[in-house]
Short mmCIF file of C-alpha atoms in Angstrom, two decimals:
data_model
loop_
_atom_site.label_atom_id
_atom_site.label_comp_id
_atom_site.label_asym_id
_atom_site.label_seq_id
_atom_site.Cartn_x
_atom_site.Cartn_y
_atom_site.Cartn_z
CA MET A 1 49.33 71.64 74.10
CA GLU A 2 52.95 71.96 73.10
CA THR A 3 53.55 72.44 69.38
CA LYS A 4 56.47 70.52 67.90
CA LEU A 5 58.21 71.01 64.59
CA PHE A 6 58.52 68.00 62.30
CA GLU A 7 62.00 66.49 62.47
CA ASN A 8 63.79 64.68 59.67
CA ASN A 9 64.98 61.13 60.32
CA ILE A 10 67.54 59.80 57.86
CA VAL A 11 66.93 56.27 59.20
CA THR A 12 63.33 56.22 57.98
CA ASP A 13 63.12 58.94 55.34
CA THR A 14 63.35 56.97 52.11
CA ASP A 15 61.10 54.81 49.93
CA PHE A 16 60.00 51.92 52.13
CA TYR A 17 61.42 49.23 49.86
CA LYS A 18 64.90 50.74 50.18
CA LEU A 19 64.94 49.89 53.88
CA ALA A 20 65.59 46.26 52.94
CA ARG A 21 68.49 46.82 50.54
CA HIS A 22 70.79 44.93 52.90
CA LEU A 23 68.73 41.84 52.10
CA THR A 24 68.42 42.31 48.33
CA THR A 25 71.99 43.42 47.54
CA LYS A 26 74.15 40.50 46.47
CA ARG A 27 76.29 39.12 49.29
CA GLY A 28 79.95 40.08 49.05
CA THR A 29 79.22 43.58 47.68
CA THR A 30 81.65 45.95 49.36
CA ASN A 31 81.12 49.13 47.36
CA LEU A 32 78.38 50.73 45.30
CA TYR A 33 78.35 53.84 43.12
CA SER A 34 75.38 55.64 41.57
CA TYR A 35 74.91 58.70 39.42
CA GLY A 36 72.09 61.11 38.56
CA GLU A 37 71.31 62.63 35.18
CA PRO A 38 68.52 64.05 33.01
CA ARG A 39 67.99 61.39 30.35
CA ILE A 40 67.44 61.51 26.59
CA GLY A 41 63.99 62.83 25.73
CA ALA A 42 63.98 65.68 28.26
CA GLU A 43 61.97 68.77 27.29
CA PHE A 44 64.99 71.08 27.52
CA ASP A 45 68.23 69.96 25.90
CA HIS A 46 70.27 71.40 28.79
CA THR A 47 69.73 71.42 32.54
CA VAL A 48 70.76 74.20 34.93
CA PHE A 49 71.80 72.33 38.08
CA PHE A 50 70.53 73.84 41.33
CA GLY A 51 69.43 72.87 44.83
CA MET A 52 71.75 70.07 45.99
CA GLN A 53 73.37 72.31 48.59
CA MET A 54 70.03 72.61 50.39
CA ILE A 55 69.46 68.85 50.40
CA VAL A 56 72.92 68.14 51.79
CA GLN A 57 72.52 70.72 54.55
CA ASP A 58 69.03 69.58 55.51
CA HIS A 59 69.58 65.84 55.60
CA PHE A 60 73.22 64.75 55.61
CA VAL A 61 75.51 67.16 57.48
CA GLY A 62 76.63 66.31 61.00
CA LYS A 63 75.40 63.67 63.40
CA VAL A 64 72.15 62.68 61.69
CA VAL A 65 71.84 59.18 63.20
CA THR A 66 70.95 58.90 66.89
CA ALA A 67 69.77 56.11 69.15
CA GLU A 68 66.32 57.69 69.22
CA LYS A 69 66.11 57.80 65.43
CA ILE A 70 67.25 54.20 65.16
CA ALA A 71 64.56 53.22 67.66
CA GLU A 72 61.94 55.01 65.59
CA GLY A 73 63.27 53.36 62.46
CA ARG A 74 63.08 49.91 64.03
CA ARG A 75 59.54 50.48 65.27
CA LYS A 76 58.19 52.03 62.09
CA THR A 77 59.84 49.55 59.72
CA LYS A 78 58.15 46.69 61.55
CA ALA A 79 54.82 48.51 61.48
CA TRP A 80 55.07 49.38 57.78
CA GLY A 81 56.22 46.01 56.52
CA GLY A 82 55.52 43.45 59.22
CA TYR A 83 59.01 41.91 59.50
CA ASP A 84 61.89 42.73 61.83
CA GLU A 85 64.34 41.57 59.15
CA TYR A 86 63.57 44.58 56.93
CA PHE A 87 65.34 46.91 59.35
CA ASN A 88 69.10 47.23 58.82
CA GLU A 89 70.01 47.30 62.52
CA LYS A 90 73.67 46.49 61.92
CA MET A 91 74.33 49.32 59.50
CA TRP A 92 72.70 51.98 61.64
CA ASP A 93 74.48 50.78 64.78
CA VAL A 94 77.86 50.96 63.02
CA ILE A 95 77.10 54.45 61.72
CA LEU A 96 76.11 55.56 65.22
CA ASN A 97 78.94 53.95 67.16
CA LYS A 98 81.85 53.90 64.70
CA TYR A 99 81.10 57.14 62.84
CA ASP A 100 79.33 59.08 65.59
CA GLY A 101 76.10 59.19 63.58
CA LYS A 102 77.74 60.62 60.45
CA LEU A 103 77.04 59.07 57.05
CA PRO A 104 80.01 57.23 55.44
CA ILE A 105 79.18 58.18 51.88
CA ARG A 106 80.66 60.57 49.33
CA ILE A 107 78.64 62.86 47.05
CA ARG A 108 80.20 64.65 44.10
CA ALA A 109 78.41 67.22 41.95
CA VAL A 110 78.88 69.90 39.33
CA LYS A 111 78.74 73.47 40.57
CA GLU A 112 75.24 74.83 40.96
CA GLY A 113 74.31 77.18 38.15
CA THR A 114 76.17 75.02 35.61
CA ARG A 115 74.18 74.40 32.41
CA VAL A 116 74.91 70.86 31.24
CA PRO A 117 73.57 69.04 28.15
CA ILE A 118 71.18 66.22 29.00
CA SER A 119 72.49 62.65 29.23
CA ASN A 120 75.46 63.72 31.34
CA PRO A 121 75.93 62.97 35.07
CA LEU A 122 75.31 65.91 37.37
CA PHE A 123 76.23 64.11 40.59
CA THR A 124 77.46 60.78 41.94
CA ILE A 125 77.02 58.90 45.24
CA GLU A 126 79.45 56.31 46.62
CA ALA A 127 79.88 54.25 49.77
CA ILE A 128 83.16 54.77 51.62
CA ASP A 129 82.69 51.83 54.00
CA PRO A 130 81.33 48.40 53.02
CA ILE A 131 78.70 48.72 55.72
CA ALA A 132 77.25 51.72 53.85
CA VAL A 133 76.54 49.92 50.56
CA PRO A 134 72.78 49.82 51.32
CA LEU A 135 72.97 53.50 52.27
CA VAL A 136 73.70 54.53 48.66
CA PRO A 137 70.25 53.59 47.35
CA HIS A 138 68.74 54.66 50.68
CA VAL A 139 69.74 58.32 50.23
CA GLU A 140 68.80 58.41 46.55
CA THR A 141 65.21 59.24 47.42
CA LEU A 142 66.12 62.48 49.20
CA ILE A 143 68.76 63.42 46.64
CA SER A 144 66.22 62.86 43.86
CA HIS A 145 64.34 65.93 45.06
CA GLN A 146 66.88 68.10 43.27
CA TRP A 147 64.95 67.31 40.05
CA ALA A 148 62.44 69.98 41.08
CA THR A 149 64.85 72.84 41.77
CA SER A 150 66.99 71.97 38.74
CA THR A 151 63.95 71.76 36.46
CA LEU A 152 62.51 75.03 37.74
CA CYS A 153 65.89 76.75 37.41
CA THR A 154 66.21 75.39 33.87
CA HIS A 155 62.73 76.60 32.95
CA SER A 156 63.45 80.02 34.39
CA PHE A 157 66.73 80.20 32.50
CA GLU A 158 65.01 79.28 29.23
CA MET A 159 62.40 82.01 29.75
CA LYS A 160 65.20 84.46 30.46
CA LYS A 161 67.00 83.43 27.30
CA THR A 162 63.80 83.86 25.27
CA ILE A 163 62.95 87.30 26.64
CA LEU A 164 66.56 88.40 26.17
CA GLU A 165 66.34 87.73 22.43
CA PHE A 166 63.29 90.01 22.16
CA LEU A 167 65.11 92.70 24.13
CA LYS A 168 68.16 92.44 21.88
CA GLU A 169 65.95 93.02 18.85
CA SER A 170 63.67 95.75 20.15
CA GLY A 171 64.62 96.93 23.61
CA THR A 172 67.16 97.15 26.40
CA PRO A 173 68.96 93.84 27.16
CA GLU A 174 70.40 95.31 30.37
CA ASN A 175 66.89 95.13 31.87
CA ILE A 176 66.62 91.35 31.52
CA ASP A 177 66.92 90.53 35.25
CA TYR A 178 63.76 92.55 35.94
CA MET A 179 61.55 91.34 33.09
CA LEU A 180 59.86 88.40 34.84
CA ILE A 181 58.22 88.55 38.27
CA PHE A 182 57.48 85.38 40.20
CA PHE A 183 53.98 85.09 41.70
CA GLY A 184 54.12 81.41 42.66
CA TYR A 185 53.84 81.53 46.46
CA ARG A 186 50.16 80.60 46.55
CA SER A 187 50.59 78.00 43.77
CA ALA A 188 53.05 75.97 45.82
CA PHE A 189 52.30 72.76 47.70
CA GLY A 190 53.63 74.33 50.88
CA GLN A 191 56.26 76.59 52.40
CA GLN A 192 59.26 74.45 51.43
CA HIS A 193 58.04 74.13 47.84
CA ALA A 194 57.48 77.87 47.59
CA MET A 195 60.89 78.66 49.05
CA ARG A 196 62.91 76.27 46.91
CA GLY A 197 60.93 76.82 43.75
CA ASP A 198 61.39 80.56 43.81
CA MET A 199 65.01 80.30 44.87
CA ALA A 200 65.48 78.48 41.57
CA ASN A 201 63.75 81.36 39.80
CA LEU A 202 65.81 83.98 41.64
CA VAL A 203 68.96 82.49 40.15
CA ASN A 204 67.78 84.10 36.90
CA PHE A 205 65.47 87.00 37.81
CA VAL A 206 65.16 89.38 40.77
CA GLY A 207 61.42 90.08 40.64
CA SER A 208 59.31 88.11 43.11
CA ASP A 209 56.69 88.35 45.84
CA THR A 210 57.71 85.01 47.42
CA THR A 211 59.43 86.46 50.45
CA VAL A 212 60.36 83.10 51.98
CA ALA A 213 62.62 82.41 48.99
CA ASP A 214 64.91 85.31 49.84
CA ARG A 215 65.15 84.07 53.42
CA GLY A 216 66.09 80.66 52.02
CA ILE A 217 68.90 82.25 50.02
CA ASP A 218 70.31 83.79 53.19
CA PHE A 219 70.06 80.52 55.10
CA TYR A 220 71.42 78.05 52.56
CA TYR A 221 73.75 80.11 50.35
CA GLY A 222 74.38 83.64 51.53
CA TYR A 223 74.25 86.70 49.28
CA SER A 224 76.40 89.80 49.07
CA LYS A 225 73.48 92.27 49.12
CA PRO A 226 70.72 92.75 51.72
CA ALA A 227 68.28 90.92 49.42
CA ARG A 228 68.17 89.22 46.04
CA LEU A 229 64.38 89.52 45.84
CA GLN A 230 63.07 92.87 44.61
CA SER A 231 59.39 93.84 44.51
CA VAL A 232 57.10 96.86 44.25
CA PHE A 233 54.09 98.63 45.72
CA ALA A 234 51.20 96.66 44.24
CA THR A 235 47.41 96.56 44.43
CA GLU A 236 45.11 93.54 44.21
CA HIS A 237 41.51 92.96 43.20
CA SER A 238 40.16 93.26 46.75
CA ASP A 239 41.52 96.82 46.91
CA ALA A 240 39.54 97.77 43.81
CA GLN A 241 36.45 95.81 44.89
CA ILE A 242 36.02 97.84 48.06
CA PHE A 243 35.85 101.04 46.01
CA GLY A 244 33.37 99.46 43.60
CA ARG A 245 32.52 99.84 39.93
CA GLY A 246 32.20 102.96 37.82
CA GLU A 247 33.20 106.05 39.74
CA GLY A 248 34.72 103.78 42.36
CA GLU A 249 37.45 102.78 39.89
CA TYR A 250 38.44 106.43 39.57
CA GLU A 251 38.53 106.81 43.35
CA PHE A 252 40.55 103.58 43.61
CA VAL A 253 43.31 104.78 41.27
CA LYS A 254 43.42 108.22 42.84
CA GLU A 255 43.77 106.75 46.34
CA MET A 256 46.46 104.25 45.30
CA LEU A 257 48.55 106.93 43.61
CA THR A 258 48.18 109.06 46.74
CA VAL A 259 49.31 106.41 49.25
CA ALA A 260 52.12 104.93 47.12
CA PRO A 261 55.56 106.34 47.96
CA ASP A 262 56.40 108.94 45.32
CA THR A 263 59.55 107.22 44.11
CA ALA A 264 58.15 103.68 44.21
CA ILE A 265 57.11 101.63 41.23
CA ALA A 266 53.33 101.35 41.66
CA SER A 267 51.55 98.34 40.14
CA ILE A 268 47.83 99.00 39.55
CA ILE A 269 45.41 96.17 38.77
CA THR A 270 43.24 97.07 35.77
CA ASP A 271 40.65 94.37 35.20
CA THR A 272 38.70 93.80 38.40
CA TYR A 273 35.76 94.84 36.21
CA ASN A 274 36.66 95.93 32.68
CA GLY A 275 40.31 96.38 31.86
CA THR A 276 39.70 98.04 28.50
CA ASN A 277 37.46 100.68 30.05
CA PHE A 278 39.95 101.16 32.89
CA ILE A 279 42.93 101.77 30.63
CA ASN A 280 40.99 103.88 28.09
CA ASN A 281 38.74 105.98 30.31
CA VAL A 282 39.76 105.87 33.99
CA ILE A 283 43.48 106.57 34.03
CA THR A 284 43.11 109.10 31.21
CA ARG A 285 41.12 111.53 33.35
CA PRO A 286 43.12 114.76 33.55
CA ASP A 287 43.77 114.68 37.28
CA ILE A 288 44.78 110.98 37.25
CA LYS A 289 47.01 111.51 34.25
CA GLU A 290 48.64 114.47 36.00
CA MET A 291 49.27 112.39 39.12
CA ILE A 292 50.94 109.67 37.06
CA LEU A 293 53.13 112.11 35.16
CA ASN A 294 54.11 114.03 38.29
CA ARG A 295 55.19 110.94 40.26
CA SER A 296 58.92 110.27 40.45
CA GLY A 297 58.25 106.56 40.23
CA LYS A 298 56.82 104.53 37.38
CA THR A 299 53.20 103.39 37.31
CA VAL A 300 52.70 99.92 35.87
CA PHE A 301 49.28 98.59 34.86
CA ARG A 302 48.69 94.91 35.47
CA PHE A 303 46.43 92.83 33.23
CA ASP A 304 45.17 89.61 34.78
CA SER A 305 42.46 88.17 32.49
CA GLY A 306 41.36 87.74 28.90
CA LYS A 307 43.13 86.83 25.66
CA MET A 308 46.46 88.23 26.67
CA GLU A 309 48.02 88.95 23.26
CA SER A 310 45.19 91.30 22.26
CA ILE A 311 44.69 92.64 25.80
CA MET A 312 48.34 93.61 26.15
CA CYS A 313 48.57 95.11 22.67
CA ASN A 314 45.44 97.22 23.24
CA GLY A 315 46.68 98.33 26.65
CA ILE A 316 50.10 99.35 25.38
CA ASP A 317 48.54 101.14 22.41
CA SER A 318 46.21 103.08 24.70
CA LEU A 319 49.07 104.11 26.99
CA ALA A 320 51.12 105.22 23.99
CA SER A 321 48.23 107.35 22.71
CA ASN A 322 47.59 108.99 26.05
CA PHE A 323 51.04 109.29 27.58
CA GLY A 324 53.30 109.43 24.52
CA PHE A 325 56.22 107.32 23.36
CA ASN A 326 59.76 107.41 22.05
CA PHE A 327 61.67 104.95 19.85
CA ASN A 328 64.26 102.29 20.65
CA LYS A 329 65.84 100.40 17.75
CA GLY A 330 62.93 101.52 15.59
CA TYR A 331 60.29 100.24 18.03
CA LYS A 332 57.94 102.47 20.02
CA THR A 333 58.76 102.72 23.73
CA LEU A 334 56.22 104.06 26.21
CA ASN A 335 56.73 107.22 28.23
CA PRO A 336 59.01 106.02 31.07
CA LYS A 337 56.33 107.05 33.58
CA VAL A 338 54.08 104.12 32.53
CA GLY A 339 54.40 100.44 31.70
CA THR A 340 52.46 97.17 31.60
CA LEU A 341 52.56 93.81 33.35
CA CYS A 342 50.97 90.65 31.95
CA SER A 343 50.21 88.18 34.75
CA ASN A 344 47.67 85.74 33.32
CA GLY A 345 48.67 82.35 31.91
CA VAL A 346 52.34 83.24 31.58
CA ASP A 347 54.70 80.27 31.14
CA ARG A 348 57.36 78.90 28.84
CA HIS A 349 54.77 78.27 26.13
CA THR A 350 53.05 81.67 26.10
CA ILE A 351 55.95 84.10 26.54
CA PRO A 352 57.12 83.96 22.90
CA SER A 353 53.64 84.66 21.49
CA LEU A 354 53.11 87.54 23.93
CA TYR A 355 56.27 89.33 22.92
CA LYS A 356 55.80 88.59 19.23
CA ALA A 357 52.34 90.15 19.39
CA VAL A 358 53.65 93.28 21.12
CA MET A 359 56.51 93.68 18.66
CA ALA A 360 54.19 93.05 15.71
CA GLY A 361 52.51 96.31 16.71
CA ASN A 362 55.92 97.99 16.44
CA TYR A 363 56.26 98.25 20.22
CA SER A 364 59.46 97.44 22.10
CA ALA A 365 59.68 94.42 24.39
CA ASP A 366 60.67 96.97 27.06
CA ASN A 367 57.00 97.93 27.38
CA MET A 368 55.82 94.66 28.95
CA LEU A 369 56.89 92.80 32.04
CA VAL A 370 55.52 89.31 32.64
CA GLY A 371 54.45 87.69 35.89
CA SER A 372 54.29 83.93 36.27
CA GLY A 373 52.89 81.84 39.11
CA ASN A 374 51.32 78.45 38.55
CA GLY A 375 52.99 78.08 35.13
CA THR A 376 56.39 78.43 36.73
CA MET A 377 55.81 76.59 39.99
CA THR A 378 53.73 73.50 39.21
CA ASP A 379 53.69 72.80 35.47
CA PHE A 380 56.43 70.17 35.74
CA SER A 381 57.20 66.64 36.82
CA ARG A 382 60.33 64.56 37.27
CA ASP A 383 59.79 63.41 33.68
CA THR A 384 60.04 66.95 32.27
CA GLN A 385 63.82 66.52 32.30
CA ARG A 386 63.58 62.72 32.77
CA PHE A 387 65.70 62.76 35.90
CA ALA A 388 66.91 59.40 37.17
CA ILE A 389 69.50 57.96 39.55
CA LYS A 390 71.03 54.61 38.62
CA SER A 391 73.80 52.39 39.98
CA SER A 392 76.67 52.05 37.55
CA TRP A 393 79.61 50.46 39.41
CA ALA A 394 80.19 48.07 42.30
CA ILE A 395 82.72 45.78 43.88
CA ASN A 396 81.55 42.25 44.64
CA ASN A 397 83.89 39.66 46.18
CA GLY A 398 86.83 41.84 45.22
CA GLN A 399 85.82 42.18 41.56
CA GLU A 400 84.91 45.52 40.00
CA LEU A 401 81.60 45.39 38.13
CA ASN A 402 80.30 47.86 35.56
CA LEU A 403 76.54 47.94 36.07
CA ILE A 404 73.98 48.83 33.42
CA LYS A 405 70.23 48.94 32.99
CA ASP A 406 69.17 48.20 29.42
CA PRO A 407 65.40 47.58 29.07
CA ALA A 408 64.35 46.20 25.69
CA THR A 409 61.10 48.17 25.69
CA GLU A 410 62.31 51.73 26.38
CA SER A 411 65.75 52.56 25.05
CA PHE A 412 65.85 56.04 26.65
CA LYS A 413 66.00 54.33 30.06
CA LYS A 414 69.33 52.67 29.23
CA SER A 415 71.83 53.69 31.87
CA LYS A 416 75.56 54.28 31.81
CA ALA A 417 78.20 51.91 33.16
CA GLY A 418 81.29 52.61 35.24
CA LYS A 419 82.46 55.53 37.36
CA PHE A 420 82.33 58.96 35.75
CA LYS A 421 84.03 62.25 35.23
CA LEU A 422 82.25 65.17 33.61
CA ASN A 423 84.96 66.71 31.48
CA HIS A 424 84.63 70.28 30.21
CA SER A 425 86.55 70.93 27.04
CA GLY A 426 86.00 74.26 25.31
CA ASP A 427 82.24 74.79 25.19
CA ALA A 428 81.45 71.07 25.40
CA PHE A 429 80.76 68.71 28.29
CA ILE A 430 81.79 65.08 27.81
CA THR A 431 81.06 62.16 30.11
CA ILE A 432 84.18 60.07 30.66
CA SER A 433 83.50 56.52 31.86
CA SER A 434 85.94 54.21 33.60
CA ALA A 435 84.20 51.35 31.80
CA ASN A 436 85.59 52.50 28.47
CA MET A 437 89.31 52.88 29.18
CA PRO A 438 92.23 51.79 31.38
CA LYS A 439 92.36 53.30 34.85
CA VAL A 440 95.48 55.34 34.14
CA GLU A 441 93.75 57.02 31.19
CA PHE A 442 90.57 57.65 33.16
CA ASP A 443 92.58 59.18 36.03
CA GLY A 444 94.14 61.66 33.60
CA TYR A 445 90.88 63.45 32.86
CA THR A 446 89.76 66.48 34.85
CA ASP A 447 86.32 66.44 36.41
CA CYS A 448 83.74 69.22 36.77
CA MET A 449 82.19 67.33 39.65
CA ASP A 450 83.59 68.24 43.07
CA THR A 451 83.21 66.38 46.34
CA ILE A 452 80.43 68.28 48.11
CA PHE A 453 79.81 65.85 51.00
CA GLU A 454 81.94 63.21 52.69
CA MET A 455 81.70 61.44 56.04
CA GLY A 456 79.21 63.84 57.58
CA GLU A 457 80.84 67.03 56.32
CA ALA A 458 79.78 69.47 53.60
CA THR A 459 83.01 70.03 51.68
CA ARG A 460 81.86 72.74 49.26
CA HIS A 461 79.77 75.84 49.85
CA GLN A 462 78.63 78.13 47.05
CA SER A 463 77.28 81.61 47.57
CA PHE A 464 74.17 82.64 45.67
CA ASP A 465 76.29 85.23 43.88
CA ASP A 466 78.43 82.40 42.53
CA VAL A 467 75.40 80.41 41.35
CA ILE A 468 74.02 83.49 39.55
CA LYS A 469 77.38 84.26 37.95
CA ILE A 470 77.76 80.72 36.62
CA ALA A 471 74.20 80.62 35.23
CA ASN A 472 74.54 84.01 33.57
CA SER A 473 77.75 82.94 31.85
CA TYR A 474 75.64 80.73 29.55
CA LEU A 475 73.68 83.70 28.22
#
């Protein structure tokens, strides 16, 4: 049996109710304009924008409407809703025949990596042919998916900012890009989720085991080096389990240090059985200790269970006692041959307490890396940053209309009216609305949002280097 890959279909790939927008939009409407923003009440007061370039490339670029896709759309719309009228045959036929299957809309957006205060537009969508008015809400569903990559990138940035402050106080700030390792591949809902989620993380850190994310960087953005993702020689519980308890733990460490390349960072799991015994009694055997000290590379001990503040402090203290330490900014720093990695329950909530506990013992933040999986990949929703897309401007029967949503019961859902420019003045971002001033004044403002897609063409391409550079500028 032949295996086929799933194919996107812009004709059908939206919320079902949006397929009938040609029926529900007021007659005489010849243009429609929408915008997307994180609204008031978001968890983080800024959002690092990331991921729109992937959405545009996947769904909008080139001839995306074909006769076959229209036929599928016609058939499926009838099956889903029961009425032929729901299907916008006229619009899709015009797009196919007049525009050669290319979408007559315009998308503008801030540069990816830009850190913008909430309640400011990050992108806009506009029809550039009256026939495409229903297409504006139609594509909102796919564009909305950028909430995930932007939220994950924001979360990663905030963790980076937090760890950096601890390094400034007690350690080496230049190491910040290597301080968090992403272990979220198996926590993802699938391959696409894993790829995009960790790409968002790799904007801020280089450590990861999610190999597909680095391939995604090459495909969607391009990068100046062979790889953005950097990882190490690492062991897992099954490796230790095969050797067994007791004397088997000694044999396990000895074997791993033998097979690891001499110059490689070697990550050794400690707590398959008893992490405290492992760190206090197994790796301190004279021959194991000699192997660790004679390696050119660093040996890092990974802790994966227990009450992490006390576990990490005890582990670091034991390593200091057995392998020695120096001082950095008045804080004890382990012998550079050894280090620790905390990989249990690490997320935006636990990172501060972990580093505070380590530093309370007069140890530098340099001594502990953190690894995050589920807490980085899945502990979010669209409401974390309260992302929404709303229509704000239209033309109906030749008259320009400023559109607004203003529910009496939830004020944070009030939307903005008009067309927008995101103006950057000094360190501040200000939303400029056409609804609040004459056109000549509005036209005089500069806009941080560029046209990134128009009439089937991607009109802006950012490299991953550029995204990283922009994000880092806010540190």
